Amino acid sequence: MDLCCGDLSTYAVDITHSVTTLGARNLGLPSASSVSSPVPIPKLSGITVLQVSASKYPDGHCLALCEGSSVFSWGDGTYGKLGTGSSSRSRVPKEIEALRNQDVIQVACGGAHSACVTSTGNLFTWGHKECAGHNGSSHVNSPKVLPMPNGTAGQVACGHRFTVVVSDDGRRAWSFGSNEEGQLGLEQDFRQETPKELSFLHSLDDRYVVEVQCGLRYSLFLMDNSKLFSCGSATSNGHNLLVRTPQPIVGLSSRKVVAMTAGYDHVVVVCSDGEVRGFGDNSKNQLSLPNEKYSEPTKIPSLTEKGVKQVCAGRRHTCASTIPSRRSRRGWKVSPAVPAQYTTLKSMTGSQCWARLSIIQHFSALLSQTGPFLHLSESDVAVCGRFEVGLRGLMGGSVRQLFLPRVSSQPLQRALSSTATSSRSKEIIVRRLLQDGRKPKPNFTQIYPQILPLSNDNFRSANRPWRVKLIGEGADDAGGAYDDTLTEMVEELQSKTLNLLIPCPNAASNVGFNTDRWIFNPECVSEENLKQFTFIGILFGIAVRTKRPLSFSLAPAMWKLIVGIPLNMSDIEEMDLMFTQTLRGIEDIHLSGVTAENFSEVIPLDCFEAQNSTGRFVSVAPAGCHIALHFHNRKEYIKHALEFRLHEFDKQVAAVRSGMAKVLPLAILSLCTPAFFEQHVCGATNIDINVLRRGTRYRECNASTQRVTWLWQTLEAFTNEERMLFLRFVSGRSRLPNNPADISQQFQIVATSSRENGLPTSQTCFFQLRLPNFTSQSIMADKLRYSINNCKCIDADNYMLSRNREDNIGQTDSDEDETDD
């Protein structure tokens, strides 16, 4: 995990490379101005975040470096410091287009400017004209290369209105900007307009800098021998006097510094023996020491010998973690041996694995940079010339498994963003309850004719494309009725209610893989059937665009076809083991002593027919029922039978993809692996209670309230199927997004004063559970199980709807005018 502290905010990049934020100002959130517990940044969901840098100064801003070297910025845009070409403020992250084709490896935020370093040693700066180092007369509102005299950049640190740059080998350093208190480390007392080299490294006997950090008016240099040098303001440099050229801090001379952080006006360091020391301003207790100011390094008892490995300082606060930063100043170390659990790699050395990983990373980087120039449609590949023949490997899927996540995730996010619309949701009517006892039509059958006529703009909204009016149920759809009907449609499709999906053939024979998976029904080929498959494709696309997953359980072969990868015999075997075993048996039948004379006695087939996926015998070649099968043409039969099964679903898949094309740019699927796309459509198959708990909002209670504690213990004891029912009960959905950052609403728990030991109720539109008091956890568990298994309708007697309208319960400032289910 990597920590980053800003003015009044804190960010964390976890092991999955997802970023969360808490605090106030510049949080990257679309609406909230402050949050007290970590929440994901939605705009960065699905993107692999490598580093976050935040300004520690008022009117601050933030930068996020992501896989593929894309850089996002948000916050105050004064002086053009966001790099987006203007000085406008941005509440949410926006990509800096000018850096899209640069291989950025590090970013840094100052008070009025920003900087980044590329793998080729280029330094880009932008922002205030007096800080950017270009000696220009106007502010720089887009990244611009700043040459380093006699060298190239390896890392950069930005102070309030100055910058320090260190070369890749750490043996040279430059600085520029304000210098009123010697923060530049130069032997001068005036500002430096352009980069100028520091001289202190020339006399250090081959020592070099491994890390540089800057604060308000001071700079820190950590050397390869773990000694810490500093210069600048006497209040925060650790020397208790103004120092213009970097000097070793005497108070740390007997210590080896292994981690450090430069805040606005305070410093915290971690020593090799576990001792943590701090100096500088402590007016807000940011050093966790008793006095207001410390001019020299002082031991911090509350952090010492607690296993602290990482520290990070903001303007008036400090964070410490026992988890070391991934962006280690000492670089990566190659393991001498492959860990035992990776049996496939057991014959390789660590260095060989590292070399292969480097090739994959380089390949992914090249593909990310050249992706916009590739023709990704199937028709383009069919006529591609000799210089584009490699696209066949991409379109055919053989190289997609080599991609790093950024190759798929970033183009997908960009495509979704660039094609988004703001169309109003259309209201559709669904009747799930009939008064005369008759069984209503399936939701799917009622909904798809109302949806297909809609324009593509309706489907490309980031919000739900339609609203549901449930006849006979008390619901004003603010999202819950929509989610609930979607979930029911998926259940209908994966049951005997409809015949568009059928169980894998392996399920009938109870052998092989995917016995619990579904496939497209190849016999549904009527015009109306294909319209229904088109609607299924629309559902897939909407699930990806709105980040509201659907619990489809399709066989892997279906996802391969959906993303445009042709099937092979192994895919057929994973769906229908008996079929492939029969083909192999026919091909190798001569090995069992069967000859042309007794072939018909052993093989009960007399023509070119075979079972399709429904189990029905069909011709596998033109006029196949009239072509006799015998010993000598058996291989031709096998070829036709396999070819038939490989293309058995072509019509259904084409219809599904045509539906998806109404919602998503279809060419993007050529960069997706089947598993990647399945995750985006279907979300997480296992409900992680900790994900729910981390984002929960409590009303009339808190996390330590007895009934709340019992609830979490009950949910942890639930099976995954029961957790899915619970999620359906409180949200209308049965899956969570694969990335927690994509959860659009906070789960709410409301403690009610209704009858003790009564049934819990929910409001799906607001992801809310209304929890009465219970006398024991076992009673709570019984009541909760009853509710999630039996309460399927939405307020059939309009009780909750009328009550909420009277009391205005369930609405928050961010809910606008929506009402409850």
PDB file of C-alpha atoms in Angstrom, residues 502-730:
ATOM      1  CA  ILE A 502     -30.117 -23.812 -21.933  1.00  0.00           C
ATOM      2  CA  PRO A 503     -27.865 -25.736 -19.512  1.00  0.00           C
ATOM      3  CA  CYS A 504     -24.523 -26.958 -20.831  1.00  0.00           C
ATOM      4  CA  PRO A 505     -24.769 -30.481 -22.307  1.00  0.00           C
ATOM      5  CA  ASN A 506     -22.338 -31.560 -19.578  1.00  0.00           C
ATOM      6  CA  ALA A 507     -25.101 -30.826 -17.079  1.00  0.00           C
ATOM      7  CA  ALA A 508     -27.392 -33.431 -18.646  1.00  0.00           C
ATOM      8  CA  SER A 509     -24.728 -36.130 -18.498  1.00  0.00           C
ATOM      9  CA  ASN A 510     -23.259 -34.771 -15.244  1.00  0.00           C
ATOM     10  CA  VAL A 511     -19.682 -35.040 -16.471  1.00  0.00           C
ATOM     11  CA  GLY A 512     -16.863 -32.613 -17.184  1.00  0.00           C
ATOM     12  CA  PHE A 513     -16.764 -28.905 -16.557  1.00  0.00           C
ATOM     13  CA  ASN A 514     -19.425 -26.177 -16.488  1.00  0.00           C
ATOM     14  CA  THR A 515     -22.279 -28.375 -15.299  1.00  0.00           C
ATOM     15  CA  ASP A 516     -23.718 -25.276 -13.602  1.00  0.00           C
ATOM     16  CA  ARG A 517     -23.315 -22.978 -16.613  1.00  0.00           C
ATOM     17  CA  TRP A 518     -25.656 -21.906 -19.398  1.00  0.00           C
ATOM     18  CA  ILE A 519     -25.248 -21.533 -23.161  1.00  0.00           C
ATOM     19  CA  PHE A 520     -27.240 -19.874 -25.933  1.00  0.00           C
ATOM     20  CA  ASN A 521     -29.955 -22.082 -27.389  1.00  0.00           C
ATOM     21  CA  PRO A 522     -28.810 -22.724 -30.976  1.00  0.00           C
ATOM     22  CA  GLU A 523     -32.344 -23.621 -32.048  1.00  0.00           C
ATOM     23  CA  CYS A 524     -33.715 -20.160 -31.210  1.00  0.00           C
ATOM     24  CA  VAL A 525     -33.269 -18.694 -34.677  1.00  0.00           C
ATOM     25  CA  SER A 526     -36.633 -17.070 -35.420  1.00  0.00           C
ATOM     26  CA  GLU A 527     -36.802 -13.354 -36.075  1.00  0.00           C
ATOM     27  CA  GLU A 528     -38.401 -12.831 -32.667  1.00  0.00           C
ATOM     28  CA  ASN A 529     -35.743 -14.991 -30.965  1.00  0.00           C
ATOM     29  CA  LEU A 530     -32.940 -12.951 -32.508  1.00  0.00           C
ATOM     30  CA  LYS A 531     -34.591  -9.749 -31.282  1.00  0.00           C
ATOM     31  CA  GLN A 532     -34.576 -11.266 -27.809  1.00  0.00           C
ATOM     32  CA  PHE A 533     -30.874 -12.094 -28.102  1.00  0.00           C
ATOM     33  CA  THR A 534     -30.300  -8.508 -29.222  1.00  0.00           C
ATOM     34  CA  PHE A 535     -31.941  -7.396 -25.989  1.00  0.00           C
ATOM     35  CA  ILE A 536     -29.652  -9.728 -24.020  1.00  0.00           C
ATOM     36  CA  GLY A 537     -26.719  -7.951 -25.679  1.00  0.00           C
ATOM     37  CA  ILE A 538     -28.193  -4.613 -24.603  1.00  0.00           C
ATOM     38  CA  LEU A 539     -28.343  -5.923 -21.024  1.00  0.00           C
ATOM     39  CA  PHE A 540     -24.669  -6.943 -21.207  1.00  0.00           C
ATOM     40  CA  GLY A 541     -23.674  -3.506 -22.482  1.00  0.00           C
ATOM     41  CA  ILE A 542     -25.744  -1.651 -19.884  1.00  0.00           C
ATOM     42  CA  ALA A 543     -24.208  -3.726 -17.087  1.00  0.00           C
ATOM     43  CA  VAL A 544     -20.744  -2.616 -18.234  1.00  0.00           C
ATOM     44  CA  ARG A 545     -21.655   1.032 -18.813  1.00  0.00           C
ATOM     45  CA  THR A 546     -23.659   1.595 -15.619  1.00  0.00           C
ATOM     46  CA  LYS A 547     -21.392  -0.684 -13.526  1.00  0.00           C
ATOM     47  CA  ARG A 548     -24.408  -2.570 -12.219  1.00  0.00           C
ATOM     48  CA  PRO A 549     -23.432  -6.224 -12.714  1.00  0.00           C
ATOM     49  CA  LEU A 550     -25.867  -8.973 -13.644  1.00  0.00           C
ATOM     50  CA  SER A 551     -25.560 -12.531 -12.347  1.00  0.00           C
ATOM     51  CA  PHE A 552     -25.283 -14.341 -15.676  1.00  0.00           C
ATOM     52  CA  SER A 553     -23.629 -17.735 -15.398  1.00  0.00           C
ATOM     53  CA  LEU A 554     -22.600 -18.462 -18.978  1.00  0.00           C
ATOM     54  CA  ALA A 555     -20.058 -21.056 -20.061  1.00  0.00           C
ATOM     55  CA  PRO A 556     -16.597 -19.590 -20.834  1.00  0.00           C
ATOM     56  CA  ALA A 557     -17.074 -20.454 -24.517  1.00  0.00           C
ATOM     57  CA  MET A 558     -19.978 -17.992 -24.716  1.00  0.00           C
ATOM     58  CA  TRP A 559     -17.786 -15.166 -23.427  1.00  0.00           C
ATOM     59  CA  LYS A 560     -15.101 -16.088 -25.964  1.00  0.00           C
ATOM     60  CA  LEU A 561     -17.599 -15.733 -28.786  1.00  0.00           C
ATOM     61  CA  ILE A 562     -18.955 -12.483 -27.355  1.00  0.00           C
ATOM     62  CA  VAL A 563     -15.511 -10.832 -27.410  1.00  0.00           C
ATOM     63  CA  GLY A 564     -14.884 -12.129 -30.915  1.00  0.00           C
ATOM     64  CA  ILE A 565     -12.570 -15.093 -30.275  1.00  0.00           C
ATOM     65  CA  PRO A 566     -13.363 -18.232 -32.305  1.00  0.00           C
ATOM     66  CA  LEU A 567     -13.881 -21.529 -30.487  1.00  0.00           C
ATOM     67  CA  ASN A 568     -11.715 -24.635 -30.695  1.00  0.00           C
ATOM     68  CA  MET A 569     -12.270 -28.267 -29.779  1.00  0.00           C
ATOM     69  CA  SER A 570     -11.195 -27.679 -26.171  1.00  0.00           C
ATOM     70  CA  ASP A 571     -14.028 -25.165 -25.775  1.00  0.00           C
ATOM     71  CA  ILE A 572     -16.534 -27.700 -27.103  1.00  0.00           C
ATOM     72  CA  GLU A 573     -15.142 -30.304 -24.714  1.00  0.00           C
ATOM     73  CA  GLU A 574     -15.674 -27.989 -21.740  1.00  0.00           C
ATOM     74  CA  MET A 575     -19.339 -27.738 -22.719  1.00  0.00           C
ATOM     75  CA  ASP A 576     -20.000 -31.255 -24.093  1.00  0.00           C
ATOM     76  CA  LEU A 577     -17.447 -33.839 -23.050  1.00  0.00           C
ATOM     77  CA  MET A 578     -19.449 -36.760 -24.427  1.00  0.00           C
ATOM     78  CA  PHE A 579     -19.549 -35.225 -27.910  1.00  0.00           C
ATOM     79  CA  THR A 580     -15.778 -34.734 -28.151  1.00  0.00           C
ATOM     80  CA  GLN A 581     -15.122 -38.188 -26.722  1.00  0.00           C
ATOM     81  CA  THR A 582     -17.411 -39.636 -29.406  1.00  0.00           C
ATOM     82  CA  LEU A 583     -15.506 -37.827 -32.161  1.00  0.00           C
ATOM     83  CA  ARG A 584     -12.166 -39.015 -30.823  1.00  0.00           C
ATOM     84  CA  GLY A 585     -13.524 -42.529 -30.515  1.00  0.00           C
ATOM     85  CA  ILE A 586     -14.628 -42.526 -34.163  1.00  0.00           C
ATOM     86  CA  GLU A 587     -11.317 -41.107 -35.354  1.00  0.00           C
ATOM     87  CA  ASP A 588      -9.202 -43.623 -33.447  1.00  0.00           C
ATOM     88  CA  ILE A 589     -11.551 -46.558 -33.799  1.00  0.00           C
ATOM     89  CA  HIS A 590      -9.029 -48.464 -35.923  1.00  0.00           C
ATOM     90  CA  LEU A 591      -6.781 -48.683 -32.840  1.00  0.00           C
ATOM     91  CA  SER A 592      -9.418 -50.919 -31.274  1.00  0.00           C
ATOM     92  CA  GLY A 593      -9.341 -53.349 -34.170  1.00  0.00           C
ATOM     93  CA  VAL A 594     -12.436 -52.004 -35.907  1.00  0.00           C
ATOM     94  CA  THR A 595     -12.302 -52.274 -39.692  1.00  0.00           C
ATOM     95  CA  ALA A 596     -14.439 -51.177 -42.615  1.00  0.00           C
ATOM     96  CA  GLU A 597     -16.307 -54.464 -42.413  1.00  0.00           C
ATOM     97  CA  ASN A 598     -17.562 -54.110 -38.831  1.00  0.00           C
ATOM     98  CA  PHE A 599     -17.576 -50.281 -38.534  1.00  0.00           C
ATOM     99  CA  SER A 600     -21.384 -49.985 -38.813  1.00  0.00           C
ATOM    100  CA  GLU A 601     -21.835 -52.604 -36.118  1.00  0.00           C
ATOM    101  CA  VAL A 602     -19.796 -50.549 -33.632  1.00  0.00           C
ATOM    102  CA  ILE A 603     -20.853 -46.990 -34.547  1.00  0.00           C
ATOM    103  CA  PRO A 604     -24.635 -46.452 -34.289  1.00  0.00           C
ATOM    104  CA  LEU A 605     -24.593 -43.607 -36.853  1.00  0.00           C
ATOM    105  CA  ASP A 606     -25.413 -44.213 -40.471  1.00  0.00           C
ATOM    106  CA  CYS A 607     -25.176 -40.688 -41.954  1.00  0.00           C
ATOM    107  CA  PHE A 608     -23.595 -37.266 -41.479  1.00  0.00           C
ATOM    108  CA  GLU A 609     -25.718 -36.326 -38.471  1.00  0.00           C
ATOM    109  CA  ALA A 610     -24.704 -35.446 -34.922  1.00  0.00           C
ATOM    110  CA  GLN A 611     -26.255 -34.114 -31.764  1.00  0.00           C
ATOM    111  CA  ASN A 612     -26.409 -30.348 -31.362  1.00  0.00           C
ATOM    112  CA  SER A 613     -26.144 -28.702 -27.954  1.00  0.00           C
ATOM    113  CA  THR A 614     -29.812 -29.361 -27.235  1.00  0.00           C
ATOM    114  CA  GLY A 615     -29.279 -33.108 -27.762  1.00  0.00           C
ATOM    115  CA  ARG A 616     -31.220 -33.280 -31.020  1.00  0.00           C
ATOM    116  CA  PHE A 617     -29.683 -35.004 -34.057  1.00  0.00           C
ATOM    117  CA  VAL A 618     -29.164 -32.647 -37.018  1.00  0.00           C
ATOM    118  CA  SER A 619     -27.285 -32.730 -40.318  1.00  0.00           C
ATOM    119  CA  VAL A 620     -23.710 -31.496 -40.003  1.00  0.00           C
ATOM    120  CA  ALA A 621     -23.185 -31.123 -43.747  1.00  0.00           C
ATOM    121  CA  PRO A 622     -25.413 -30.085 -46.659  1.00  0.00           C
ATOM    122  CA  ALA A 623     -27.851 -32.977 -47.225  1.00  0.00           C
ATOM    123  CA  GLY A 624     -26.010 -34.787 -44.447  1.00  0.00           C
ATOM    124  CA  CYS A 625     -28.894 -37.193 -43.894  1.00  0.00           C
ATOM    125  CA  HIS A 626     -28.219 -38.599 -47.355  1.00  0.00           C
ATOM    126  CA  ILE A 627     -24.449 -39.019 -46.916  1.00  0.00           C
ATOM    127  CA  ALA A 628     -23.622 -42.457 -45.557  1.00  0.00           C
ATOM    128  CA  LEU A 629     -21.034 -42.614 -42.751  1.00  0.00           C
ATOM    129  CA  HIS A 630     -18.498 -45.382 -43.153  1.00  0.00           C
ATOM    130  CA  PHE A 631     -15.001 -46.293 -42.076  1.00  0.00           C
ATOM    131  CA  HIS A 632     -13.188 -44.475 -44.880  1.00  0.00           C
ATOM    132  CA  ASN A 633     -14.982 -41.094 -44.659  1.00  0.00           C
ATOM    133  CA  ARG A 634     -15.108 -40.937 -40.873  1.00  0.00           C
ATOM    134  CA  LYS A 635     -12.448 -38.178 -40.713  1.00  0.00           C
ATOM    135  CA  GLU A 636     -14.462 -36.075 -43.120  1.00  0.00           C
ATOM    136  CA  TYR A 637     -17.484 -36.634 -40.882  1.00  0.00           C
ATOM    137  CA  ILE A 638     -15.488 -35.545 -37.828  1.00  0.00           C
ATOM    138  CA  LYS A 639     -14.387 -32.395 -39.640  1.00  0.00           C
ATOM    139  CA  HIS A 640     -17.984 -31.508 -40.537  1.00  0.00           C
ATOM    140  CA  ALA A 641     -19.324 -32.356 -37.076  1.00  0.00           C
ATOM    141  CA  LEU A 642     -16.701 -30.265 -35.310  1.00  0.00           C
ATOM    142  CA  GLU A 643     -17.127 -27.376 -37.737  1.00  0.00           C
ATOM    143  CA  PHE A 644     -20.867 -27.467 -37.096  1.00  0.00           C
ATOM    144  CA  ARG A 645     -20.449 -27.255 -33.333  1.00  0.00           C
ATOM    145  CA  LEU A 646     -17.813 -24.522 -33.582  1.00  0.00           C
ATOM    146  CA  HIS A 647     -20.293 -22.314 -35.465  1.00  0.00           C
ATOM    147  CA  GLU A 648     -23.476 -23.536 -33.852  1.00  0.00           C
ATOM    148  CA  PHE A 649     -24.070 -20.261 -32.002  1.00  0.00           C
ATOM    149  CA  ASP A 650     -23.139 -17.812 -34.767  1.00  0.00           C
ATOM    150  CA  LYS A 651     -26.625 -16.349 -35.239  1.00  0.00           C
ATOM    151  CA  GLN A 652     -27.267 -15.917 -31.525  1.00  0.00           C
ATOM    152  CA  VAL A 653     -23.826 -14.371 -30.911  1.00  0.00           C
ATOM    153  CA  ALA A 654     -24.247 -11.973 -33.841  1.00  0.00           C
ATOM    154  CA  ALA A 655     -27.553 -10.801 -32.376  1.00  0.00           C
ATOM    155  CA  VAL A 656     -26.031 -10.377 -28.902  1.00  0.00           C
ATOM    156  CA  ARG A 657     -23.131  -8.364 -30.311  1.00  0.00           C
ATOM    157  CA  SER A 658     -25.508  -6.180 -32.327  1.00  0.00           C
ATOM    158  CA  GLY A 659     -27.311  -5.378 -29.079  1.00  0.00           C
ATOM    159  CA  MET A 660     -24.052  -4.599 -27.319  1.00  0.00           C
ATOM    160  CA  ALA A 661     -23.073  -2.287 -30.176  1.00  0.00           C
ATOM    161  CA  LYS A 662     -26.019  -0.062 -29.243  1.00  0.00           C
ATOM    162  CA  VAL A 663     -24.374   0.519 -25.855  1.00  0.00           C
ATOM    163  CA  LEU A 664     -20.598   0.083 -26.321  1.00  0.00           C
ATOM    164  CA  PRO A 665     -18.096   0.655 -29.139  1.00  0.00           C
ATOM    165  CA  LEU A 666     -17.834  -2.948 -30.295  1.00  0.00           C
ATOM    166  CA  ALA A 667     -14.209  -2.636 -31.467  1.00  0.00           C
ATOM    167  CA  ILE A 668     -13.106  -2.312 -27.820  1.00  0.00           C
ATOM    168  CA  LEU A 669     -14.010  -5.974 -27.282  1.00  0.00           C
ATOM    169  CA  SER A 670     -11.063  -6.915 -29.496  1.00  0.00           C
ATOM    170  CA  LEU A 671      -8.793  -5.859 -26.613  1.00  0.00           C
ATOM    171  CA  CYS A 672     -10.728  -7.785 -23.951  1.00  0.00           C
ATOM    172  CA  THR A 673     -10.111 -11.290 -22.717  1.00  0.00           C
ATOM    173  CA  PRO A 674     -13.259 -13.356 -22.083  1.00  0.00           C
ATOM    174  CA  ALA A 675     -12.625 -13.345 -18.322  1.00  0.00           C
ATOM    175  CA  PHE A 676     -12.094  -9.556 -18.284  1.00  0.00           C
ATOM    176  CA  PHE A 677     -15.386  -8.892 -20.050  1.00  0.00           C
ATOM    177  CA  GLU A 678     -17.274 -11.436 -17.953  1.00  0.00           C
ATOM    178  CA  GLN A 679     -16.088  -9.665 -14.795  1.00  0.00           C
ATOM    179  CA  HIS A 680     -17.370  -6.344 -16.106  1.00  0.00           C
ATOM    180  CA  VAL A 681     -20.778  -7.797 -16.992  1.00  0.00           C
ATOM    181  CA  CYS A 682     -21.252 -10.133 -14.045  1.00  0.00           C
ATOM    182  CA  GLY A 683     -19.257  -8.549 -11.210  1.00  0.00           C
ATOM    183  CA  ALA A 684     -17.929 -10.480  -8.228  1.00  0.00           C
ATOM    184  CA  THR A 685     -19.313 -13.996  -7.822  1.00  0.00           C
ATOM    185  CA  ASN A 686     -18.555 -13.955  -4.090  1.00  0.00           C
ATOM    186  CA  ILE A 687     -20.095 -11.287  -1.871  1.00  0.00           C
ATOM    187  CA  ASP A 688     -17.351  -9.833   0.325  1.00  0.00           C
ATOM    188  CA  ILE A 689     -18.970  -8.590   3.522  1.00  0.00           C
ATOM    189  CA  ASN A 690     -15.910  -6.484   4.311  1.00  0.00           C
ATOM    190  CA  VAL A 691     -16.494  -4.502   1.106  1.00  0.00           C
ATOM    191  CA  LEU A 692     -20.027  -3.723   2.274  1.00  0.00           C
ATOM    192  CA  ARG A 693     -18.896  -2.893   5.794  1.00  0.00           C
ATOM    193  CA  ARG A 694     -16.170  -0.459   4.703  1.00  0.00           C
ATOM    194  CA  GLY A 695     -18.625   1.711   2.804  1.00  0.00           C
ATOM    195  CA  THR A 696     -21.565   1.563   5.220  1.00  0.00           C
ATOM    196  CA  ARG A 697     -23.344   4.646   6.484  1.00  0.00           C
ATOM    197  CA  TYR A 698     -25.120   4.354   9.844  1.00  0.00           C
ATOM    198  CA  ARG A 699     -28.279   6.234  10.848  1.00  0.00           C
ATOM    199  CA  GLU A 700     -29.648   6.273  14.395  1.00  0.00           C
ATOM    200  CA  CYS A 701     -26.835   3.845  15.246  1.00  0.00           C
ATOM    201  CA  ASN A 702     -23.104   3.274  14.773  1.00  0.00           C
ATOM    202  CA  ALA A 703     -20.701   0.441  14.006  1.00  0.00           C
ATOM    203  CA  SER A 704     -20.542  -0.624  17.669  1.00  0.00           C
ATOM    204  CA  THR A 705     -24.313  -0.703  18.284  1.00  0.00           C
ATOM    205  CA  GLN A 706     -25.332  -4.185  19.437  1.00  0.00           C
ATOM    206  CA  ARG A 707     -27.798  -4.900  16.644  1.00  0.00           C
ATOM    207  CA  VAL A 708     -25.270  -3.699  14.040  1.00  0.00           C
ATOM    208  CA  THR A 709     -22.550  -5.943  15.479  1.00  0.00           C
ATOM    209  CA  TRP A 710     -24.952  -8.882  15.369  1.00  0.00           C
ATOM    210  CA  LEU A 711     -25.851  -8.062  11.773  1.00  0.00           C
ATOM    211  CA  TRP A 712     -22.242  -8.219  10.563  1.00  0.00           C
ATOM    212  CA  GLN A 713     -21.655 -11.452  12.475  1.00  0.00           C
ATOM    213  CA  THR A 714     -24.805 -12.937  10.923  1.00  0.00           C
ATOM    214  CA  LEU A 715     -23.801 -11.917   7.400  1.00  0.00           C
ATOM    215  CA  GLU A 716     -20.329 -13.383   7.881  1.00  0.00           C
ATOM    216  CA  ALA A 717     -21.955 -16.691   8.882  1.00  0.00           C
ATOM    217  CA  PHE A 718     -24.252 -16.674   5.839  1.00  0.00           C
ATOM    218  CA  THR A 719     -23.449 -18.804   2.820  1.00  0.00           C
ATOM    219  CA  ASN A 720     -22.609 -16.957  -0.373  1.00  0.00           C
ATOM    220  CA  GLU A 721     -26.089 -17.795  -1.725  1.00  0.00           C
ATOM    221  CA  GLU A 722     -27.657 -16.221   1.367  1.00  0.00           C
ATOM    222  CA  ARG A 723     -25.453 -13.161   0.990  1.00  0.00           C
ATOM    223  CA  MET A 724     -26.657 -12.800  -2.600  1.00  0.00           C
ATOM    224  CA  LEU A 725     -30.254 -12.981  -1.369  1.00  0.00           C
ATOM    225  CA  PHE A 726     -29.462 -10.344   1.241  1.00  0.00           C
ATOM    226  CA  LEU A 727     -27.925  -8.070  -1.382  1.00  0.00           C
ATOM    227  CA  ARG A 728     -31.005  -8.595  -3.544  1.00  0.00           C
ATOM    228  CA  PHE A 729     -33.206  -7.730  -0.555  1.00  0.00           C
ATOM    229  CA  VAL A 730     -31.475  -4.412   0.167  1.00  0.00           C
TER     230      VAL A 730
END
